GROMACS .gro file of N, CA and C in nm:
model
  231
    1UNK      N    1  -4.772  -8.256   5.952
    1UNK     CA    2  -4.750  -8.209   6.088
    1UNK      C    3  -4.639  -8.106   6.090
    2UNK      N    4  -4.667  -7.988   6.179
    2UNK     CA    5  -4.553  -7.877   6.201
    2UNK      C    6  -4.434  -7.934   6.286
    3UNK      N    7  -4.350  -7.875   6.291
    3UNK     CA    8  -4.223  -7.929   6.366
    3UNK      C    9  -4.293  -7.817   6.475
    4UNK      N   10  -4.230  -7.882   6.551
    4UNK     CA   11  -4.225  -7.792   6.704
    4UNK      C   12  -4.133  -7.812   6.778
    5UNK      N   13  -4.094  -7.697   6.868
    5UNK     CA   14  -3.985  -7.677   6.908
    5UNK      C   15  -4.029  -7.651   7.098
    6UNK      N   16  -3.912  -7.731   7.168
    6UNK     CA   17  -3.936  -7.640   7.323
    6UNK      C   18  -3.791  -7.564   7.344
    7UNK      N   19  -3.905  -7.457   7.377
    7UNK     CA   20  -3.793  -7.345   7.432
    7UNK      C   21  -3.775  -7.337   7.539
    8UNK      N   22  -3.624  -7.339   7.629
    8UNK     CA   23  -3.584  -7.378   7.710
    8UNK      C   24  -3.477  -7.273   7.723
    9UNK      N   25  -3.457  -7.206   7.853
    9UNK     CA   26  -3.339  -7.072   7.897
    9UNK      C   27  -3.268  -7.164   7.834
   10UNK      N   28  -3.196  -7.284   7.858
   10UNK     CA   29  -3.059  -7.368   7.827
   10UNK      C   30  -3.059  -7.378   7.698
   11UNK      N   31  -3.178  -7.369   7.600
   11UNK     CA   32  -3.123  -7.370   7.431
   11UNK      C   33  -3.185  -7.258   7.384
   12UNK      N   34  -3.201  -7.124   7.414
   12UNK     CA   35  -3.200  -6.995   7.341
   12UNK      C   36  -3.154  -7.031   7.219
   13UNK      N   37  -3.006  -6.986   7.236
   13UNK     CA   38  -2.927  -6.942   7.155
   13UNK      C   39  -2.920  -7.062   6.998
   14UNK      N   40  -2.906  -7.176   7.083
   14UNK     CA   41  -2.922  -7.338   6.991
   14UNK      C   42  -3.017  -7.298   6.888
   15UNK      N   43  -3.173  -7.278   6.942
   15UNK     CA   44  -3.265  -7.340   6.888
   15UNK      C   45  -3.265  -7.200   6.777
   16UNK      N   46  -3.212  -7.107   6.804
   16UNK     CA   47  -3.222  -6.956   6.753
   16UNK      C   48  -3.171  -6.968   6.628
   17UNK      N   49  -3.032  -7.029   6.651
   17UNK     CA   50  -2.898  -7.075   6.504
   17UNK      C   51  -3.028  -7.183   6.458
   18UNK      N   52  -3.058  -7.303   6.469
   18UNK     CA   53  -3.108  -7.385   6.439
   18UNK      C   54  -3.235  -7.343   6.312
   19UNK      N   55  -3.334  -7.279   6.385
   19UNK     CA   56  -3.446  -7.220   6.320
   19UNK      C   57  -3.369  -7.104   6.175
   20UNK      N   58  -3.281  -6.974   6.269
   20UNK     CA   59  -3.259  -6.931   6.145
   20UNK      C   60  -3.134  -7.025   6.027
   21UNK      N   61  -3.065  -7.093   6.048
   21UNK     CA   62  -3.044  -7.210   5.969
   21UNK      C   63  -3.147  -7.302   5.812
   22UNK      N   64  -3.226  -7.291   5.925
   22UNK     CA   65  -3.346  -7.404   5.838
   22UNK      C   66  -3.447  -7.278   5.748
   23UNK      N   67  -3.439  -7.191   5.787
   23UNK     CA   68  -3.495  -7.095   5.705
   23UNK      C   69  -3.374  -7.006   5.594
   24UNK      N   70  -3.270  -7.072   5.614
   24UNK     CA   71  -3.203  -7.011   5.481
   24UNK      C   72  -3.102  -6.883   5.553
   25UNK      N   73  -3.087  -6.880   5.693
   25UNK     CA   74  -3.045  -6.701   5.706
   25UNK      C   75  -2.955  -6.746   5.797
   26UNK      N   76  -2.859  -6.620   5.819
   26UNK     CA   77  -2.758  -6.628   5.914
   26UNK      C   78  -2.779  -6.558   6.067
   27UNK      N   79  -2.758  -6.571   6.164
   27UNK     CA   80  -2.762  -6.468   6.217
   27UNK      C   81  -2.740  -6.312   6.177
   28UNK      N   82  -2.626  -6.314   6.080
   28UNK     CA   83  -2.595  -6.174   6.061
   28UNK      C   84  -2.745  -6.130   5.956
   29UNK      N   85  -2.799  -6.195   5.888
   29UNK     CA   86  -2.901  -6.197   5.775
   29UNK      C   87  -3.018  -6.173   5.864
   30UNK      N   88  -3.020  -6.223   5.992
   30UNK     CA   89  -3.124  -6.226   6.092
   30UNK      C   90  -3.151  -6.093   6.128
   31UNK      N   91  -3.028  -6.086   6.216
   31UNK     CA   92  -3.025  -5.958   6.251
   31UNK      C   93  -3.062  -5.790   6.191
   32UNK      N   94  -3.012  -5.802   6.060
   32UNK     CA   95  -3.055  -5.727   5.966
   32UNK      C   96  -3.188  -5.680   5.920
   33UNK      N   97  -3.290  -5.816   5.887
   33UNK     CA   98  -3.403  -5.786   5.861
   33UNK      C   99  -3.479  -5.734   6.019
   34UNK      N  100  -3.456  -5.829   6.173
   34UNK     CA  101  -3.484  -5.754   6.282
   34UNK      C  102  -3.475  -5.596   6.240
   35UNK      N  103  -3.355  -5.516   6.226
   35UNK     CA  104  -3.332  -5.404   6.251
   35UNK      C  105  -3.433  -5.337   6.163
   36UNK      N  106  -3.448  -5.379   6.048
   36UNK     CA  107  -3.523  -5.322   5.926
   36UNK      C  108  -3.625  -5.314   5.922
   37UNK      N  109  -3.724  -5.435   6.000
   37UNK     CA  110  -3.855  -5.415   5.980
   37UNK      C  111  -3.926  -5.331   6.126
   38UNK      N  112  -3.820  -5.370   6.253
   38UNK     CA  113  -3.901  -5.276   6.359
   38UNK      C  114  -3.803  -5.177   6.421
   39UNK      N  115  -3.738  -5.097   6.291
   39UNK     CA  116  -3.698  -4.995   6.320
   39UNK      C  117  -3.568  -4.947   6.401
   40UNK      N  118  -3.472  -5.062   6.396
   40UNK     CA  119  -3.375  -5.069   6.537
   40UNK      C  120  -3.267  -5.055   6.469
   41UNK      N  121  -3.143  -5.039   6.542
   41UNK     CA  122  -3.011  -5.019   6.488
   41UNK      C  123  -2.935  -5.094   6.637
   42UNK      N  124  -2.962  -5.175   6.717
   42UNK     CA  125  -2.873  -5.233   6.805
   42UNK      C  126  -2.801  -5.342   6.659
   43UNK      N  127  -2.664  -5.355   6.754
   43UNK     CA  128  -2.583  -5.468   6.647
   43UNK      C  129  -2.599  -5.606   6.661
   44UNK      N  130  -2.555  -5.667   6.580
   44UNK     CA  131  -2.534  -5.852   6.604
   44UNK      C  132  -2.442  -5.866   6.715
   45UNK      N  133  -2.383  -5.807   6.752
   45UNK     CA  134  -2.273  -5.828   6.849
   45UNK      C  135  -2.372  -5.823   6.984
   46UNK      N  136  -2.475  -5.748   6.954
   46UNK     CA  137  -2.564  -5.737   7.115
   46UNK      C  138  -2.610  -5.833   7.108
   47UNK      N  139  -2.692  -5.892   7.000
   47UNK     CA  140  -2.794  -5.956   7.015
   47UNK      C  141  -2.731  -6.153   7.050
   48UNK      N  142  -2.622  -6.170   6.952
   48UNK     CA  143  -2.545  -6.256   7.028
   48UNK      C  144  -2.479  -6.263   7.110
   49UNK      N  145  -2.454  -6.181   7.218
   49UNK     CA  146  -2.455  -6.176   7.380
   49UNK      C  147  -2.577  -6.196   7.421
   50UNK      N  148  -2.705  -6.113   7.373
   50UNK     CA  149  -2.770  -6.138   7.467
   50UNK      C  150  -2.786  -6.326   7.465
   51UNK      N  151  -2.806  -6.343   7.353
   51UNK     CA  152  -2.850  -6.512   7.319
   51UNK      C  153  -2.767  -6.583   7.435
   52UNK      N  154  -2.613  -6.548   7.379
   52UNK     CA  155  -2.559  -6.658   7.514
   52UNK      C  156  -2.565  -6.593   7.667
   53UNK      N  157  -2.535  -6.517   7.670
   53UNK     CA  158  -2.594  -6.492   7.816
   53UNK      C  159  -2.736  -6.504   7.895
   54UNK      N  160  -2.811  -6.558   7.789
   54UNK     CA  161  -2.940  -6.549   7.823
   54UNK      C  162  -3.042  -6.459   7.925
   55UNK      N  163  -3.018  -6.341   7.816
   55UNK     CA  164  -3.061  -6.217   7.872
   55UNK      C  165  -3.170  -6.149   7.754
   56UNK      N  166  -3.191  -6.210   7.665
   56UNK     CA  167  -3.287  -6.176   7.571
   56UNK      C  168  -3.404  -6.143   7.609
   57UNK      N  169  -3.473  -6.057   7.548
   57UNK     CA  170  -3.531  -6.010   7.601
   57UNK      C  171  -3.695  -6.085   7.564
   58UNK      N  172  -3.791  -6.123   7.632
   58UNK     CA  173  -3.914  -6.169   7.570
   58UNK      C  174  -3.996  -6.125   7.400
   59UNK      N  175  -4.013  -5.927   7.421
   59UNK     CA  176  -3.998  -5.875   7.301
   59UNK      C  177  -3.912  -5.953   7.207
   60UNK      N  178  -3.787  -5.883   7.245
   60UNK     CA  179  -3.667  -5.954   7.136
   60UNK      C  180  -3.712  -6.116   7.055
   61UNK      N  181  -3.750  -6.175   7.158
   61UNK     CA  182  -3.782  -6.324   7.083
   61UNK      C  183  -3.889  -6.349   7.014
   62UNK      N  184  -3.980  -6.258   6.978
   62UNK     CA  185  -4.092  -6.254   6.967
   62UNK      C  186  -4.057  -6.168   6.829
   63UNK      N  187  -4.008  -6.096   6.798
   63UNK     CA  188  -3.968  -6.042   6.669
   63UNK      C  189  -3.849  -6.127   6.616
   64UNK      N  190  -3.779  -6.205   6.651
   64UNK     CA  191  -3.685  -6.290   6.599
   64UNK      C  192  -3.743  -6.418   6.552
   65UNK      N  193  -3.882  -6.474   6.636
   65UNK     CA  194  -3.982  -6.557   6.552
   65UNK      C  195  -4.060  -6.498   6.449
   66UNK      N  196  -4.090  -6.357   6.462
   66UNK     CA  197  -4.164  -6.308   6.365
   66UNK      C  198  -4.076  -6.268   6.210
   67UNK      N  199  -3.967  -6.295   6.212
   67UNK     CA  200  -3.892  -6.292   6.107
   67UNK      C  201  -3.842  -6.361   6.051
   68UNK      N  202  -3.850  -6.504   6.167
   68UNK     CA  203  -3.852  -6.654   6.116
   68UNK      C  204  -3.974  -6.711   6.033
   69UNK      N  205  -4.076  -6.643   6.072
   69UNK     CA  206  -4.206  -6.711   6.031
   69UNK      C  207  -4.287  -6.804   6.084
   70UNK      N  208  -4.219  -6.778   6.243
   70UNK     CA  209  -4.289  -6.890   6.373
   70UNK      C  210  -4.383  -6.803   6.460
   71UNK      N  211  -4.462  -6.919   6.490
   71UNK     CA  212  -4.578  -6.856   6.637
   71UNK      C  213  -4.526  -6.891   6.748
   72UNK      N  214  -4.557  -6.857   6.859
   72UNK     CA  215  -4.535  -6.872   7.002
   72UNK      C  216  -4.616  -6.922   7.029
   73UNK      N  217  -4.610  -7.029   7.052
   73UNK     CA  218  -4.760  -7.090   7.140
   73UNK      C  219  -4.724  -7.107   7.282
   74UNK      N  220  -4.821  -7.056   7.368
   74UNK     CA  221  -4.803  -7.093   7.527
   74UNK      C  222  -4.886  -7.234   7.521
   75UNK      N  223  -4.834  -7.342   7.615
   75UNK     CA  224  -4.919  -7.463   7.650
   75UNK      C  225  -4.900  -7.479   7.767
   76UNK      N  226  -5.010  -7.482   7.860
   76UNK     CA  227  -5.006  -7.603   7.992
   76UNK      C  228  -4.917  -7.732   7.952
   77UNK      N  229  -4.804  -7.754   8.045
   77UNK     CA  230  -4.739  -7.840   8.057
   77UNK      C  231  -4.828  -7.967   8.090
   0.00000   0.00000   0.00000
């Protein structure tokens, strides 16, 4: 069985450290390959604001799973 995760505005940032954690990377390691594979140069310093402020962007999370090696699944509650 896969682990699964709920994503929740209140654990962004948690589940974000958590996942890249368990895959071996740092945020700063995170951030890096983000920039590298879709072309970006914003810093870690943005991207951990955005996390705690919870202002991330949908995109944004969606390439930060894609570099984790996670899917998004939508489900009916």
């Amino acid at each position: 069985m896969k682990n699964e995760y709920i994503l929740q505005k209140e654990n962004i940032r948690n589940l974000i450290k958590l996942l890249a954690t368990a895959e071996g990377k740092t945020l700063t390691r995170l951030k890096v390959d983000i920039n590298h594979k879709f072309n970006k140069t914003d810093s870690l310093e943005n991207l951990t604001n955005k996390l705690r402020n919870k202002t991330v962007k949908v995109t944004e999370l969606l390439e930060i799973f894609d570099i984790l090696d996670y899917e998004v699944i939508v489900r009916k509650k």
